[in-house]
Tab-separated table of C-alpha atoms in Angstrom:
chain	number	residue	atom	x	y	z
A	1	MET	CA	155.117	71.453	53.898
A	2	LYS	CA	153.671	73.987	56.065
A	3	ILE	CA	150.110	74.297	57.010
A	4	THR	CA	148.382	76.945	55.232
A	5	ASP	CA	146.248	79.872	56.671
A	6	SER	CA	143.141	78.304	55.095
A	7	GLN	CA	143.836	74.967	56.597
A	8	LEU	CA	144.555	76.286	60.013
A	9	GLU	CA	141.175	78.350	59.910
A	10	TYR	CA	139.377	75.139	58.902
A	11	LEU	CA	140.816	73.415	61.697
A	12	LEU	CA	139.887	75.951	64.285
A	13	GLN	CA	136.536	76.595	62.861
A	14	SER	CA	135.995	72.737	63.532
A	15	PHE	CA	135.907	73.724	66.994
A	16	ARG	CA	132.269	74.930	66.651
A	17	ARG	CA	131.224	71.532	67.051
A	18	ILE	CA	131.859	71.668	70.571
A	19	ARG	CA	128.547	72.111	72.456
A	20	PRO	CA	127.358	71.817	75.978
A	21	ARG	CA	125.274	68.794	77.101
A	22	ALA	CA	121.560	69.340	76.817
A	23	GLU	CA	120.761	68.432	80.237
A	24	PHE	CA	123.392	70.900	81.716
A	25	SER	CA	121.947	73.647	79.384
A	26	ARG	CA	118.074	73.021	80.512
A	27	HIS	CA	119.028	72.861	84.097
A	28	SER	CA	121.290	75.797	84.156
A	29	LYS	CA	118.642	78.110	82.412
A	30	LEU	CA	115.988	77.060	84.857
A	31	LEU	CA	118.209	77.969	87.773
A	32	ILE	CA	119.169	81.352	86.312
A	33	LEU	CA	115.543	82.605	85.285
A	34	ALA	CA	114.288	81.292	88.829
A	35	SER	CA	117.003	83.234	90.716
A	36	PRO	CA	115.859	86.528	92.222
A	37	ARG	CA	116.810	89.583	90.144
A	38	GLN	CA	116.800	93.220	90.980
A	39	THR	CA	114.160	94.887	88.937
A	40	HIS	CA	114.785	97.628	86.587
A	41	ALA	CA	113.239	100.147	88.892
A	42	SER	CA	115.402	99.269	91.956
A	43	VAL	CA	118.990	99.732	92.700
A	44	PRO	CA	121.126	96.706	91.805
A	45	THR	CA	122.982	95.272	94.727
A	46	THR	CA	126.361	95.895	93.609
A	47	GLN	CA	125.468	99.744	92.884
A	48	ALA	CA	123.485	99.992	96.412
A	49	VAL	CA	126.456	98.645	98.059
A	50	SER	CA	128.781	101.143	96.250
A	51	TRP	CA	126.500	103.937	96.886
A	52	LEU	CA	126.215	103.016	100.584
A	53	SER	CA	129.710	102.739	101.166
A	54	ARG	CA	130.307	106.202	99.281
A	55	ALA	CA	127.503	107.671	101.644
A	56	LEU	CA	129.287	106.314	104.524
A	57	ARG	CA	132.467	107.781	103.671
A	58	VAL	CA	130.758	111.201	103.115
A	59	SER	CA	129.139	111.040	106.357
A	60	ALA	CA	132.180	110.034	108.238
A	61	PHE	CA	134.093	112.861	106.513
A	62	ALA	CA	131.331	115.251	107.413
A	63	ALA	CA	131.104	114.098	111.076
A	64	ALA	CA	134.843	114.463	111.362
A	65	GLY	CA	134.862	118.023	110.058
A	66	ILE	CA	131.897	118.756	112.307
A	67	ALA	CA	133.936	117.233	115.346
A	68	VAL	CA	136.911	119.413	114.340
A	69	LEU	CA	134.786	122.443	114.301
A	70	ILE	CA	133.205	121.585	117.663
A	71	VAL	CA	136.600	120.943	119.348
A	72	SER	CA	138.074	124.200	117.741
A	73	PHE	CA	135.114	126.208	119.241
A	74	TYR	CA	135.528	124.833	122.663
A	75	ALA	CA	139.221	125.295	122.616
A	76	THR	CA	138.916	128.767	121.611
A	77	GLN	CA	136.458	129.252	124.488
A	78	GLU	CA	138.782	127.857	126.849
A	79	LEU	CA	142.031	128.912	125.682
A	80	SER	CA	141.698	132.137	123.610
A	81	PRO	CA	143.417	134.935	125.614
A	82	LEU	CA	140.786	137.282	123.889
A	83	LEU	CA	138.080	135.281	125.471
A	84	LEU	CA	139.082	134.832	129.036
A	85	PRO	CA	136.545	135.811	131.496
A	86	GLY	CA	138.274	138.635	132.718
A	87	LEU	CA	138.361	140.223	129.626
A	88	ASN	CA	134.642	139.879	128.855
A	89	PRO	CA	134.206	142.747	126.530
A	90	GLN	CA	130.735	143.781	128.537
A	91	LYS	CA	132.599	143.368	131.836
A	92	ILE	CA	135.529	145.590	130.553
A	93	THR	CA	133.096	148.138	129.261
A	94	ALA	CA	131.346	148.246	132.649
A	95	GLU	CA	134.553	148.416	134.517
A	96	ALA	CA	135.830	151.290	132.310
A	97	ASP	CA	132.628	153.054	132.985
A	98	MET	CA	133.312	152.704	136.551
A	99	ILE	CA	136.798	153.782	136.217
A	100	ASN	CA	135.641	156.820	134.251
A	101	SER	CA	133.096	157.658	136.889
A	102	SER	CA	135.649	157.252	139.768
A	103	VAL	CA	138.185	159.278	137.616
A	104	ASN	CA	135.524	162.154	137.117
A	105	ILE	CA	134.716	162.277	141.031
A	106	GLU	CA	138.564	162.391	141.661
A	107	LEU	CA	138.822	165.202	139.169
A	108	SER	CA	136.047	167.071	140.503
A	109	ARG	CA	137.481	166.690	144.059
A	110	ILE	CA	140.765	167.742	142.773
A	111	GLY	CA	139.032	170.755	141.051
A	112	SER	CA	137.374	171.669	144.454
A	113	PHE	CA	140.562	171.245	146.284
A	114	ASP	CA	142.332	173.193	143.697
A	115	GLN	CA	139.531	175.885	144.283
A	116	SER	CA	140.004	175.734	147.906
A	117	ALA	CA	143.802	175.923	147.501
A	118	GLN	CA	143.201	179.023	145.402
A	119	GLU	CA	140.799	180.710	147.942
A	120	SER	CA	143.248	179.753	150.714
A	121	SER	CA	146.074	181.167	148.742
A	122	SER	CA	144.159	184.386	148.167
A	123	VAL	CA	143.103	184.728	151.817
A	124	LEU	CA	146.863	184.030	152.994
A	125	GLN	CA	147.792	186.618	150.655
A	126	LYS	CA	145.523	189.083	152.077
A	127	ILE	CA	146.544	188.385	155.475
A	128	SER	CA	150.159	188.655	154.479
A	129	GLN	CA	149.557	191.921	153.034
A	130	GLN	CA	147.831	193.387	156.248
A	131	ASN	CA	149.326	194.543	159.554
A	132	LEU	CA	148.963	191.825	161.981
A	133	ASN	CA	148.351	193.583	165.356
A	134	HIS	CA	148.903	190.609	167.574
A	135	LEU	CA	152.549	190.616	166.191
A	136	ASN	CA	152.974	194.213	166.303
A	137	GLU	CA	155.202	195.380	169.116
A	138	THR	CA	153.376	198.400	169.849
A	139	VAL	CA	150.159	196.496	170.150
A	140	VAL	CA	151.652	193.779	172.373
A	141	SER	CA	153.274	196.377	174.741
A	142	GLY	CA	149.997	198.220	174.974
A	143	GLU	CA	147.963	194.990	176.010
A	144	ALA	CA	150.602	194.177	178.457
A	145	GLN	CA	150.104	197.566	180.015
A	146	LEU	CA	146.459	197.082	180.044
A	147	ILE	CA	146.979	193.739	181.920
A	148	ASP	CA	149.369	195.366	184.450
A	149	GLN	CA	146.524	197.981	185.205
A	150	THR	CA	144.000	195.491	185.706
A	151	LYS	CA	146.039	193.555	188.197
A	152	ALA	CA	146.648	196.733	190.188
A	153	THR	CA	143.129	197.939	190.505
A	154	SER	CA	141.705	194.738	191.772
A	155	SER	CA	142.683	192.656	194.653
A	156	PRO	CA	143.578	189.091	194.696
A	157	ALA	CA	140.472	188.148	196.447
A	158	ASP	CA	138.167	190.271	194.044
A	159	PHE	CA	140.131	188.501	191.287
A	160	THR	CA	139.309	185.075	192.864
A	161	ASP	CA	135.661	185.896	193.374
A	162	ASP	CA	135.429	186.917	189.750
A	163	ILE	CA	136.828	183.784	188.634
A	164	ASN	CA	134.569	181.605	190.688
A	165	ALA	CA	131.450	183.492	189.453
A	166	LEU	CA	132.820	182.927	185.976
A	167	ILE	CA	133.200	179.205	186.644
A	168	LYS	CA	129.720	179.009	188.101
A	169	GLU	CA	128.243	180.631	185.237
A	170	LEU	CA	130.127	178.401	182.644
A	171	SER	CA	129.105	175.315	184.721
A	172	LYS	CA	125.290	176.030	184.036
B	1	MET	CA	123.659	96.862	70.146
B	2	VAL	CA	121.781	94.660	68.082
B	3	ASP	CA	123.391	91.347	66.912
B	4	GLY	CA	122.316	89.572	63.835
B	5	GLN	CA	120.253	86.978	65.854
B	6	ILE	CA	118.954	89.126	68.575
B	7	THR	CA	116.486	91.914	67.832
B	8	SER	CA	116.394	95.105	69.673
B	9	GLU	CA	112.881	94.198	70.979
B	10	ILE	CA	114.113	90.967	72.577
B	11	LEU	CA	117.032	92.926	74.011
B	12	GLU	CA	114.989	95.738	75.598
B	13	LYS	CA	112.680	93.149	77.047
B	14	ALA	CA	115.575	91.165	78.449
B	15	MET	CA	117.069	94.210	79.848
B	16	ALA	CA	113.614	95.191	81.493
B	17	GLY	CA	113.863	91.840	83.248
B	18	ASP	CA	111.576	89.698	80.938
B	19	PRO	CA	112.621	85.924	81.690
B	20	SER	CA	111.335	84.631	78.369
B	21	ALA	CA	113.263	87.223	76.440
B	22	PHE	CA	116.493	86.584	78.440
B	23	GLY	CA	115.771	82.911	77.804
B	24	VAL	CA	116.031	83.520	73.931
B	25	LEU	CA	119.378	85.259	74.639
B	26	TYR	CA	120.542	82.440	76.861
B	27	ASP	CA	119.636	79.860	74.117
B	28	THR	CA	121.442	81.989	71.221
B	29	TYR	CA	124.684	82.470	73.175
B	30	GLN	CA	125.259	79.844	75.759
B	31	PRO	CA	126.776	77.266	73.223
B	32	ARG	CA	129.386	79.971	72.176
B	33	ILE	CA	130.173	81.183	75.658
B	34	TYR	CA	130.483	77.383	76.724
B	35	ARG	CA	132.833	76.719	73.634
B	36	PHE	CA	134.865	79.742	74.376
B	37	VAL	CA	135.263	78.744	77.984
B	38	TYR	CA	135.936	75.099	77.346
B	39	LEU	CA	138.718	75.934	74.852
B	40	LYS	CA	140.413	77.972	77.677
B	41	VAL	CA	139.816	75.525	80.497
B	42	SER	CA	139.753	72.298	78.809
B	43	HIS	CA	137.675	70.647	81.356
B	44	ARG	CA	133.919	70.046	80.817
B	45	GLU	CA	132.544	70.295	84.458
B	46	GLU	CA	134.522	73.462	85.047
B	47	ALA	CA	133.361	75.024	81.700
B	48	GLU	CA	129.917	74.353	82.584
B	49	ASP	CA	130.140	75.821	86.061
B	50	LEU	CA	131.653	78.829	84.594
B	51	THR	CA	129.319	79.235	81.819
B	52	HIS	CA	126.357	79.106	84.484
B	53	GLN	CA	128.285	81.834	86.301
B	54	VAL	CA	128.523	84.019	83.287
B	55	PHE	CA	124.839	83.919	82.380
B	56	LEU	CA	123.781	84.343	86.214
B	57	SER	CA	125.730	87.511	86.198
B	58	ALA	CA	124.357	88.527	82.981
B	59	TRP	CA	120.807	88.122	84.195
B	60	GLU	CA	121.545	89.824	87.548
B	61	HIS	CA	123.166	93.079	85.834
B	62	ILE	CA	121.590	93.073	82.354
B	63	GLU	CA	120.110	96.544	83.161
B	64	SER	CA	123.818	97.776	82.983
B	65	PHE	CA	124.448	96.478	79.543
B	66	ARG	CA	123.242	99.624	78.043
B	67	ASN	CA	126.151	101.508	79.399
B	68	GLU	CA	128.743	99.276	78.281
B	69	GLY	CA	128.375	100.294	74.486
B	70	LEU	CA	129.075	96.621	73.269
B	71	PRO	CA	126.958	94.273	71.348
B	72	ILE	CA	125.431	91.753	73.719
B	73	SER	CA	127.589	88.927	72.299
B	74	GLY	CA	130.666	90.997	73.071
B	75	TRP	CA	129.389	91.879	76.421
B	76	LEU	CA	128.821	88.197	77.425
B	77	TYR	CA	132.397	87.196	75.990
B	78	LYS	CA	133.801	89.968	78.215
B	79	ILE	CA	132.078	88.603	81.278
B	80	ALA	CA	133.253	84.956	80.293
B	81	ARG	CA	137.029	86.198	80.032
B	82	ASN	CA	136.960	88.035	83.380
B	83	ARG	CA	135.434	84.660	84.814
B	84	VAL	CA	138.084	82.601	83.176
B	85	ILE	CA	140.792	84.847	84.353
B	86	ASP	CA	139.223	84.742	88.136
B	87	TYR	CA	139.268	81.072	87.746
B	88	TYR	CA	142.992	80.564	87.050
B	89	ARG	CA	143.907	83.224	89.695
B	90	THR	CA	141.872	81.293	92.354
B	91	LYS	CA	143.020	77.950	90.982
B	92	LYS	CA	146.760	78.877	90.861
B	93	GLN	CA	147.528	75.749	89.582
B	94	SER	CA	148.728	74.599	86.003
B	95	VAL	CA	146.940	71.812	84.162
B	96	ALA	CA	149.154	69.393	82.476
B	97	LEU	CA	148.358	68.887	78.857
B	98	ASP	CA	148.332	65.012	79.764
B	99	ASP	CA	145.602	65.420	82.483
B	100	ILE	CA	143.323	67.259	80.249
B	101	THR	CA	140.290	65.185	79.665
B	102	TYR	CA	138.943	65.372	75.966
B	103	GLU	CA	135.353	65.031	76.823
B	104	HIS	CA	134.386	66.263	73.533
B	105	GLU	CA	137.056	63.841	71.474
B	106	SER	CA	134.108	62.598	69.364
B	107	GLU	CA	133.165	65.854	68.386
B	108	LEU	CA	136.745	66.863	67.659
B	109	SER	CA	137.202	64.352	64.990
B	110	LEU	CA	137.444	65.863	61.532
B	111	PRO	CA	135.156	64.992	58.820
B	112	THR	CA	137.910	65.460	56.596
B	113	PRO	CA	141.567	64.993	58.009
B	114	ILE	CA	143.804	67.204	56.748
B	115	GLU	CA	146.775	65.743	55.321
B	116	THR	CA	149.981	67.545	56.285
B	117	PHE	CA	153.472	66.208	56.250
B	118	ASP	CA	151.988	62.959	55.177
B	119	THR	CA	150.178	62.657	58.588
B	120	GLN	CA	146.779	63.317	59.799
B	121	LEU	CA	146.437	66.417	62.071
B	122	THR	CA	143.919	65.982	64.820
B	123	LEU	CA	141.985	68.646	66.744
B	124	GLN	CA	143.567	67.588	69.949
B	125	GLU	CA	146.958	68.694	68.509
B	126	VAL	CA	145.490	72.103	67.415
B	127	ARG	CA	143.916	72.602	70.869
B	128	SER	CA	147.077	71.680	72.703
B	129	ALA	CA	148.995	74.229	70.283
B	130	LEU	CA	146.192	76.814	71.034
B	131	ARG	CA	146.639	76.137	74.934
B	132	ALA	CA	150.234	76.917	74.370
B	133	LEU	CA	149.651	80.497	73.237
B	134	HIS	CA	149.423	83.691	75.343
B	135	PRO	CA	145.946	84.158	76.823
B	136	ASP	CA	145.276	87.202	74.702
B	137	GLN	CA	146.374	85.459	71.635
B	138	GLN	CA	143.856	82.417	72.649
B	139	ASP	CA	141.016	85.037	73.089
B	140	VAL	CA	141.843	86.449	69.688
B	141	ILE	CA	141.890	83.105	67.884
B	142	ILE	CA	138.764	81.731	69.460
B	143	MET	CA	136.684	84.727	68.955
B	144	ARG	CA	137.873	85.487	65.560
B	145	PHE	CA	138.081	81.998	63.785
B	146	VAL	CA	135.941	79.785	66.112
B	147	GLU	CA	133.062	82.041	66.971
B	148	GLY	CA	133.381	84.191	63.862
B	149	LEU	CA	133.483	87.678	65.660
B	150	SER	CA	134.712	90.767	63.765
B	151	PRO	CA	137.986	92.403	64.636
B	152	LYS	CA	135.847	95.374	66.084
B	153	GLU	CA	133.808	93.041	68.092
B	154	THR	CA	136.738	91.094	69.255
B	155	ALA	CA	138.494	94.276	70.165
B	156	MET	CA	135.377	95.652	72.186
B	157	ALA	CA	134.884	92.406	73.990
B	158	LEU	CA	138.723	92.254	74.855
B	159	ASN	CA	138.879	96.082	75.774
B	160	LYS	CA	141.615	96.636	73.075
B	161	LYS	CA	142.111	98.421	69.897
B	162	THR	CA	141.145	96.766	66.671
B	163	GLY	CA	144.801	97.231	65.609
B	164	THR	CA	145.922	95.400	68.531
B	165	VAL	CA	143.703	92.555	67.776
B	166	ARG	CA	145.124	92.413	64.166
B	167	VAL	CA	148.490	92.053	65.509
B	168	LEU	CA	147.646	89.520	68.175
B	169	GLN	CA	145.824	87.515	65.410
B	170	HIS	CA	148.903	87.645	62.886
B	171	ARG	CA	151.039	86.620	65.720
B	172	ALA	CA	148.913	84.028	67.229
B	173	ILE	CA	148.545	82.399	63.675
B	174	ALA	CA	152.410	82.429	63.130
B	175	GLN	CA	152.842	80.816	66.629
B	176	LEU	CA	150.126	78.109	65.975
B	177	LYS	CA	151.773	77.208	62.696
B	178	LYS	CA	155.126	77.173	64.385
B	179	ILE	CA	153.979	74.915	67.416
B	180	LEU	CA	152.011	72.568	64.997
B	181	ALA	CA	155.056	72.138	62.931
B	182	LYS	CA	157.331	71.225	65.785
B	183	SER	CA	154.712	69.032	67.145
B	184	HIS	CA	154.517	67.103	63.996
B	185	HIS	CA	158.343	67.010	63.727
B	186	GLU	CA	158.356	65.525	67.259
B	187	ASN	CA	155.873	63.021	66.627
B	188	ASN	CA	157.416	61.924	63.494
């Protein structure tokens, strides 16, 4: 004969007679109600701990992000070729202006040189077009005859006196 | 959220931290929780200690009960079940059936013995058979038949579906019968 469901249910319901000791129940209740408890308005300890841990995690993450930004900023300041002191945009601009001005000066000098060269070229051209008496044989021979005549008419002594007088005059 | 014996007014006061209101909850549900825990651990002092921990935890966290979506009894059973699980996890020792002290032996004597197989069947045998079940099956049997919870309340307390509870109950009943029949055959 097998036990039926109702019989088994009866047996199981009989366990309801199990009860705690009255002394234990009284003592336990007093201890529990006397224990400090978080009020409804305040944050339970476990929630506060979880919030605090979450806040700490967020703060640590934010601090790490800020640290990364600071390090990358200083790294770019020190290492970036675009930000080398010699390539400071303001300095570059100033140097460019100086170069421009020096270039302009040079250009103006070149211009003046060019003008002088042109003038000289025109003068030389004029000269080249004219008869050069000092290179003309007729003129040179005529001047030689003139020098010879001067030598004949004057004695060497007169010539020397003339030279001494000229020297005295020049020395004054 | 309102049980048959606890009004919503008492529950609200208890959740607001009113000690007298929580005292009513304690008086109403403490015997049930103790019974549940005792049938699981089969040791009076351990059952008392665990029951105290259950209600201490409930007192400290009762404001969070509103978010659980359970009746107050289901919530307390849930705490008790977790405490028992932690108890076995920390103990890490099996309790031999022979070492179990039946402190409630006098309470367990049946007023009307059941005659099966021409022999009286005691509640000690039934409790031994109960301890041989899977923990989930134990919980369902205790909550459904000892404490009289509905399948829905049992499911909510165990964080399972109602259908799962019904399947566990069916298998637990079959297993209990099998164990009791075997035990009776061995005794004879």
